[in-house]
Coordinates of C-alpha atoms in Angstrom, one line a residue:
X1 CA 18.2 3.5 23.1
X2 CA 19.9 6.2 21.1
X3 CA 22.7 3.7 20.1
X4 CA 20.1 1.2 19.0
X5 CA 18.2 3.9 16.9
X6 CA 21.5 4.9 15.2
X7 CA 22.3 1.3 14.5
X8 CA 18.9 0.7 12.9
X9 CA 19.1 3.9 10.9
X10 CA 22.5 2.8 9.5
X11 CA 21.1 -0.7 8.8
X12 CA 18.5 0.9 6.6
X13 CA 21.2 2.0 4.1
X14 CA 22.3 -1.6 2.9
X15 CA 18.7 -2.9 3.2
X16 CA 17.3 -0.2 0.9
X17 CA 20.2 -0.6 -1.5
X18 CA 19.7 -4.3 -1.7
X19 CA 16.0 -3.9 -2.4
X20 CA 16.7 -1.4 -5.1
X21 CA 19.4 -3.6 -6.7
X22 CA 17.2 -6.7 -6.8
X23 CA 14.2 -4.8 -8.3
X24 CA 16.4 -3.0 -10.8
X25 CA 17.8 -6.3 -12.0
X26 CA 14.4 -7.9 -12.3
X27 CA 12.9 -5.0 -14.2
X28 CA 15.8 -4.8 -16.6
X29 CA 15.5 -8.5 -17.3
X30 CA 11.7 -8.3 -17.9
X31 CA 10.6 -8.0 -21.5
X32 CA 9.5 -4.6 -22.8
X33 CA 10.6 -1.2 -21.8
X34 CA 10.2 2.5 -22.5
X35 CA 12.1 2.3 -25.8
X36 CA 9.9 -0.5 -27.1
X37 CA 6.8 1.4 -25.9
X38 CA 7.9 4.4 -28.0
X39 CA 8.6 2.2 -31.0
X40 CA 5.2 0.7 -30.6
X41 CA 3.7 4.2 -30.6
X42 CA 5.6 5.0 -33.8
X43 CA 4.2 1.8 -35.4
X44 CA 0.8 2.6 -34.1
X45 CA 0.5 -0.6 -32.1
X46 CA 0.7 0.9 -28.6
X47 CA -2.2 0.2 -26.3
X48 CA -3.4 2.5 -23.5
X49 CA -3.5 1.4 -19.8
X50 CA -7.3 1.5 -19.9
X51 CA -7.3 -0.9 -22.8
X52 CA -5.0 -3.2 -20.9
X53 CA -7.2 -3.1 -17.9
X54 CA -10.3 -3.8 -20.0
X55 CA -8.5 -6.6 -21.8
X56 CA -9.4 -5.1 -25.2
X57 CA -7.3 -5.3 -28.4
X58 CA -4.9 -7.7 -26.7
X59 CA -5.0 -10.1 -29.5
X60 CA -4.2 -7.4 -32.1
X61 CA -1.3 -6.1 -30.0
X62 CA 0.2 -9.5 -29.4
X63 CA -0.1 -10.3 -33.0
X64 CA 1.5 -7.1 -34.1
X65 CA 4.3 -7.6 -31.6
X66 CA 4.8 -11.2 -32.7
X67 CA 5.1 -10.0 -36.3
X68 CA 7.5 -7.3 -35.4
X69 CA 9.6 -9.8 -33.4
X70 CA 9.7 -12.4 -36.1
X71 CA 10.4 -9.9 -38.9
X72 CA 13.0 -8.1 -36.8
X73 CA 15.1 -11.1 -35.8
X74 CA 18.5 -10.0 -34.6
X75 CA 17.4 -6.5 -33.8
X76 CA 17.9 -5.1 -30.3
X77 CA 14.2 -4.1 -29.8
X78 CA 11.0 -5.6 -30.9
X79 CA 9.3 -3.5 -33.5
X80 CA 12.6 -1.8 -34.5
X81 CA 12.5 -3.0 -38.1
X82 CA 11.9 -0.2 -40.5
X83 CA 12.9 2.5 -38.0
X84 CA 15.9 4.7 -38.7
X85 CA 18.8 3.5 -36.4
X86 CA 19.6 7.2 -35.6
X87 CA 16.0 7.6 -34.4
X88 CA 16.4 4.6 -32.1
X89 CA 19.7 6.0 -30.7
X90 CA 17.9 9.3 -30.1
X91 CA 15.1 7.5 -28.2
X92 CA 17.7 5.6 -26.2
X93 CA 19.4 8.9 -25.2
X94 CA 16.0 10.4 -24.3
X95 CA 15.4 7.6 -21.8
X96 CA 19.0 7.2 -20.7
X97 CA 19.4 3.8 -22.3
X98 CA 22.5 4.9 -24.2
X99 CA 24.5 4.1 -21.0
X100 CA 25.2 0.6 -19.5
X101 CA 22.8 -0.6 -16.8
X102 CA 25.2 -0.2 -13.9
X103 CA 25.9 3.5 -14.8
X104 CA 22.1 4.1 -15.0
X105 CA 21.6 2.5 -11.6
X106 CA 24.4 4.5 -9.9
X107 CA 23.2 7.7 -11.4
X108 CA 19.6 6.9 -10.3
X109 CA 20.7 6.2 -6.7
X110 CA 22.8 9.3 -6.6
X111 CA 19.8 11.4 -7.5
X112 CA 17.5 9.5 -5.1
X113 CA 19.9 10.3 -2.2
X114 CA 19.0 13.9 -2.9
X115 CA 15.3 13.0 -3.2
X116 CA 15.5 13.9 -6.9
X117 CA 13.2 11.3 -8.5
X118 CA 13.3 12.7 -12.0
X119 CA 10.4 13.1 -14.5
X120 CA 7.9 10.5 -15.7
X121 CA 8.7 9.1 -19.2
X122 CA 5.1 9.4 -20.4
X123 CA 3.4 12.0 -18.3
X124 CA 5.7 15.0 -18.7
X125 CA 5.6 15.7 -14.9
X126 CA 8.0 15.2 -12.1
X127 CA 7.6 12.0 -10.1
X128 CA 7.4 13.9 -6.8
X129 CA 4.5 16.0 -8.2
X130 CA 2.7 12.9 -9.4
X131 CA 3.1 11.3 -6.0
X132 CA 1.9 14.4 -4.1
X133 CA -1.2 14.6 -6.4
X134 CA -2.1 11.0 -5.5
X135 CA -1.3 11.1 -1.8
X136 CA -4.6 12.5 -0.6
X137 CA -6.5 9.5 -1.9
X138 CA -4.1 6.9 -0.6
X139 CA -3.6 8.6 2.8
X140 CA -7.4 8.9 3.2
X141 CA -7.9 5.2 2.5
X142 CA -4.9 4.0 4.4
X143 CA -5.3 6.2 7.5
X144 CA -9.0 5.7 8.1
X145 CA -9.0 2.0 7.2
X146 CA -6.1 1.3 9.6
X147 CA -7.7 3.3 12.4
X148 CA -11.0 1.6 12.0
X149 CA -9.5 -1.9 11.7
X150 CA -7.6 -1.4 14.9
X151 CA -10.5 0.3 16.8
X152 CA -12.8 -2.6 15.8
X153 CA -10.4 -5.6 16.0
X154 CA -8.7 -4.9 19.3
X155 CA -11.8 -4.6 21.5
X156 CA -13.5 -7.4 19.6
X157 CA -10.5 -9.7 20.0
X158 CA -10.2 -8.9 23.7
X159 CA -13.9 -9.7 24.3
X160 CA -13.7 -12.9 22.3
X161 CA -10.7 -14.0 24.5
X162 CA -12.4 -13.1 27.7
X163 CA -15.6 -14.9 26.6
X164 CA -13.9 -17.8 24.8
X165 CA -16.3 -20.5 23.9
X166 CA -19.4 -18.5 24.7
X167 CA -22.3 -17.9 22.3
X168 CA -20.8 -14.4 21.6
X169 CA -17.5 -15.9 20.7
X170 CA -19.2 -18.4 18.3
X171 CA -21.4 -16.0 16.4
X172 CA -18.7 -13.3 16.2
X173 CA -16.2 -16.0 14.8
X174 CA -18.8 -16.7 12.1
X175 CA -18.8 -13.0 11.2
X176 CA -15.0 -12.9 11.2
X177 CA -14.7 -15.9 9.0
X178 CA -17.2 -14.5 6.5
X179 CA -15.3 -11.2 6.5
X180 CA -12.0 -13.0 5.9
X181 CA -13.5 -15.2 3.1
X182 CA -15.0 -12.4 1.0
X183 CA -12.4 -10.5 -1.0
X184 CA -12.5 -6.8 -0.4
X185 CA -13.1 -6.0 -4.1
X186 CA -16.0 -8.4 -4.3
X187 CA -17.6 -6.8 -1.3
X188 CA -16.9 -3.4 -2.9
X189 CA -18.9 -4.4 -5.9
X190 CA -21.7 -5.6 -3.7
X191 CA -21.8 -2.2 -1.9
X192 CA -22.0 -0.4 -5.3
X193 CA -24.9 -2.6 -6.4
X194 CA -26.8 -2.1 -3.2
X195 CA -26.0 1.5 -2.2
X196 CA -24.4 3.4 -5.1
X197 CA -27.1 3.4 -7.8
X198 CA -27.2 -0.3 -8.6
X199 CA -30.4 -2.3 -8.3
X200 CA -31.5 -0.9 -4.9
X201 CA -30.4 2.5 -3.5
X202 CA -28.5 5.5 -4.7
X203 CA -27.2 6.9 -1.5
X204 CA -23.5 7.2 -2.1
X205 CA -21.3 8.6 -5.0
X206 CA -19.6 6.1 -7.3
X207 CA -16.4 8.0 -8.1
X208 CA -13.9 10.5 -6.8
X209 CA -12.8 11.7 -3.4
X210 CA -14.9 14.9 -3.5
X211 CA -17.9 16.4 -5.4
X212 CA -17.6 18.8 -8.3
X213 CA -19.0 21.6 -6.2
X214 CA -16.3 21.1 -3.4
X215 CA -15.0 24.7 -3.7
X216 CA -18.4 26.2 -3.1
X217 CA -19.2 24.2 0.1
X218 CA -18.7 25.4 3.6
X219 CA -16.0 23.7 5.8
X220 CA -18.7 21.5 7.4
X221 CA -20.1 20.7 4.0
X222 CA -16.6 19.7 2.8
X223 CA -16.1 17.4 5.7
X224 CA -19.5 15.7 5.1
X225 CA -18.8 15.5 1.4
X226 CA -15.3 14.0 2.0
X227 CA -16.6 11.2 4.3
X228 CA -19.7 10.7 2.0
X229 CA -17.3 9.7 -0.8
X230 CA -15.1 7.6 1.5
X231 CA -17.8 5.6 3.2
X232 CA -18.1 2.7 0.7
X233 CA -14.4 2.3 -0.1
X234 CA -13.4 2.3 3.5
X235 CA -16.1 -0.2 4.5
X236 CA -14.9 -2.5 1.7
X237 CA -11.3 -2.4 2.9
X238 CA -12.2 -2.7 6.6
X239 CA -14.2 -5.9 6.0
X240 CA -11.2 -7.7 4.6
X241 CA -8.7 -6.2 7.1
X242 CA -10.3 -6.6 10.6
X243 CA -10.7 -10.4 10.5
X244 CA -7.1 -11.4 10.7
X245 CA -6.2 -8.8 13.4
X246 CA -9.2 -9.8 15.5
X247 CA -8.1 -13.4 15.7
X248 CA -4.5 -12.4 16.3
X249 CA -5.6 -10.2 19.2
X250 CA -7.8 -13.0 20.6
X251 CA -5.1 -15.6 20.4
X252 CA -2.5 -13.2 22.0
X253 CA -4.8 -12.5 24.9
X254 CA -5.7 -16.2 25.4
X255 CA -2.0 -17.1 25.5
X256 CA -1.4 -14.5 28.2
X257 CA -4.5 -15.1 30.2
X258 CA -3.4 -18.7 30.8
X259 CA 0.0 -17.8 32.2
X260 CA 0.9 -18.0 35.9
X261 CA 1.3 -14.3 36.5
X262 CA -2.4 -13.7 35.7
X263 CA -3.4 -16.4 38.1
X264 CA -1.2 -14.7 40.8
X265 CA -2.7 -11.3 40.1
X266 CA -6.2 -12.6 40.5
X267 CA -5.2 -14.4 43.7
X268 CA -4.1 -11.1 45.1
X269 CA -7.6 -9.8 44.7
X270 CA -7.1 -7.5 41.6
X271 CA -10.2 -6.8 39.6
X272 CA -10.7 -8.4 36.3
X273 CA -10.4 -5.1 34.6
X274 CA -7.1 -4.4 36.3
X275 CA -5.8 -7.8 35.4
X276 CA -6.7 -7.5 31.7
X277 CA -5.7 -3.9 31.1
X278 CA -3.0 -3.5 33.7
X279 CA -1.0 -6.7 33.1
X280 CA -2.3 -8.8 30.2
X281 CA -2.8 -5.9 27.7
X282 CA 0.9 -4.8 27.7
X283 CA 2.2 -8.3 26.9
X284 CA -0.6 -9.4 24.5
X285 CA -0.5 -6.2 22.4
X286 CA 3.2 -6.5 21.6
X287 CA 2.6 -8.9 18.6
X288 CA -0.3 -6.7 17.5
X289 CA 1.9 -3.5 17.5
X290 CA 4.6 -5.4 15.6
X291 CA 2.3 -5.8 12.6
X292 CA 1.1 -2.1 12.6
X293 CA 3.8 -0.7 10.3
X294 CA 3.6 -3.4 7.7
X295 CA -0.2 -3.3 7.8
X296 CA -0.3 0.5 7.3
X297 CA 2.2 0.5 4.4
X298 CA 0.3 -2.4 2.8
X299 CA -3.1 -0.7 3.0
X300 CA -1.6 2.7 2.1
X301 CA 0.3 1.7 -1.1
X302 CA -0.8 -1.7 -2.3
X303 CA -3.9 -3.0 -0.7
X304 CA -6.1 -0.3 -2.1
X305 CA -5.4 -0.9 -5.8
X306 CA -8.6 -2.8 -6.8
X307 CA -10.6 -0.5 -4.5
X308 CA -9.2 2.6 -6.3
X309 CA -10.1 1.0 -9.7
X310 CA -13.6 0.1 -8.6
X311 CA -14.4 3.4 -7.1
X312 CA -12.5 5.5 -9.6
X313 CA -10.1 6.8 -7.0
X314 CA -6.8 8.0 -8.5
X315 CA -4.3 7.1 -5.8
X316 CA -0.8 5.7 -5.4
X317 CA -1.8 2.1 -6.0
X318 CA -3.3 2.9 -9.4
X319 CA -0.3 5.1 -10.2
X320 CA 2.2 2.3 -9.5
X321 CA 0.1 -0.2 -11.5
X322 CA -0.1 2.0 -14.5
X323 CA 3.6 2.8 -14.3
X324 CA 4.4 -1.0 -14.3
X325 CA 2.3 -1.5 -17.4
X326 CA 3.7 1.4 -19.2
X327 CA 7.3 0.7 -18.1
X328 CA 7.5 4.2 -16.6
X329 CA 10.8 3.5 -14.8
X330 CA 11.2 6.9 -13.0
X331 CA 7.7 6.5 -11.4
X332 CA 8.3 2.8 -10.6
X333 CA 11.7 3.1 -9.0
X334 CA 11.0 6.5 -7.4
X335 CA 7.9 5.2 -5.7
X336 CA 9.7 2.0 -4.7
X337 CA 12.5 4.0 -3.1
X338 CA 10.3 6.3 -1.2
X339 CA 7.8 3.7 0.0
X340 CA 10.5 1.2 1.0
X341 CA 12.3 3.9 3.0
X342 CA 9.0 4.9 4.6
X343 CA 8.3 1.2 5.5
X344 CA 11.8 0.7 7.0
X345 CA 11.4 3.8 9.1
X346 CA 7.9 2.7 10.3
X347 CA 9.4 -0.6 11.3
X348 CA 11.8 1.3 13.5
X349 CA 8.8 3.3 14.9
X350 CA 7.1 0.0 15.7
X351 CA 10.1 -1.2 17.7
X352 CA 10.1 2.1 19.7
X353 CA 6.4 1.7 20.4
X354 CA 7.4 -1.6 22.0
X355 CA 9.2 0.2 24.8
X356 CA 6.3 2.5 25.3
X357 CA 3.9 -0.4 25.8
X358 CA 6.3 -2.5 27.9
X359 CA 9.2 -0.5 29.4
X360 CA 10.9 -3.8 30.4
X361 CA 11.9 -4.3 26.8
X362 CA 15.5 -2.9 26.3
X363 CA 16.8 -3.0 22.7
X364 CA 20.0 -1.4 23.9
X365 CA 21.0 -4.4 25.8
X366 CA 20.7 -6.8 22.8
X367 CA 24.0 -7.8 21.3

């Protein structure tokens, strides 16, 4: 097992490098960039992230950019006409664009190996500090959502498999289908309308992870306040997440229940509980465990974006989205590097959990 772990850790290096190279090329080829954003600010045509999200002033910005592009034909940057070339060179040096792309990439990767992610172009803060500030929100959403999804889906999927075709299976399938069909953000809006000061009740807060008087609360009061703020966002995320895992668990158990070793175990007089949880569970749960790392990373860093926007929760999803809109490359690539590395490590953890659930699995013996 030690050899397998070392081999997987070494494989992370080219995988991570390949992901960073592909994303770096795509971002460099995409129109716009930090230099153009600065030129737009100089011209007074820049638009904030909030305006972009709201869709306001888009026509004016597009028109001004179009004018700048047409009038600045042959220039390196849109909106560069009328700007002192020395100022443009100074802006390029400020953002590191005075060097070729391959030199910028090699320098960036050298810093990332030391976990030096640099500073944000537009926030005047280190990328690490920004990520640390946003982590409490994303970890809260990702951790509790993942735990609740698994705690609900696995028992429900097992019971549906055991009672396949029964009335319970039919009506619970209807609930699962409805949960799968309704987008999480749409359900979040419904929760706000009903329970957060909409047209019915005003039971839950509408924004933030804690109340303004957090510092003055007792530790019991802080725990209550924390979960009071998280209730609606987590419910909205769980509704969309438990459906797929429930059906996956059910189908995995159905496949195992119909195998010969289950019939043999029952013929030996083993109880149904012993058959299900002593034999079937280990085999059926392998495919469920396989999806845990990717599910956790997805919920933690990407799946909560719209939920963060709707409930005014300033987390990593919103940070990454704003960085992409603003072309804040240090935040974009720093976050990508860290989260990709974390995802690869969690995939390795998922493989190791395989051996815990089923000791018969031996990755060491695979060629």
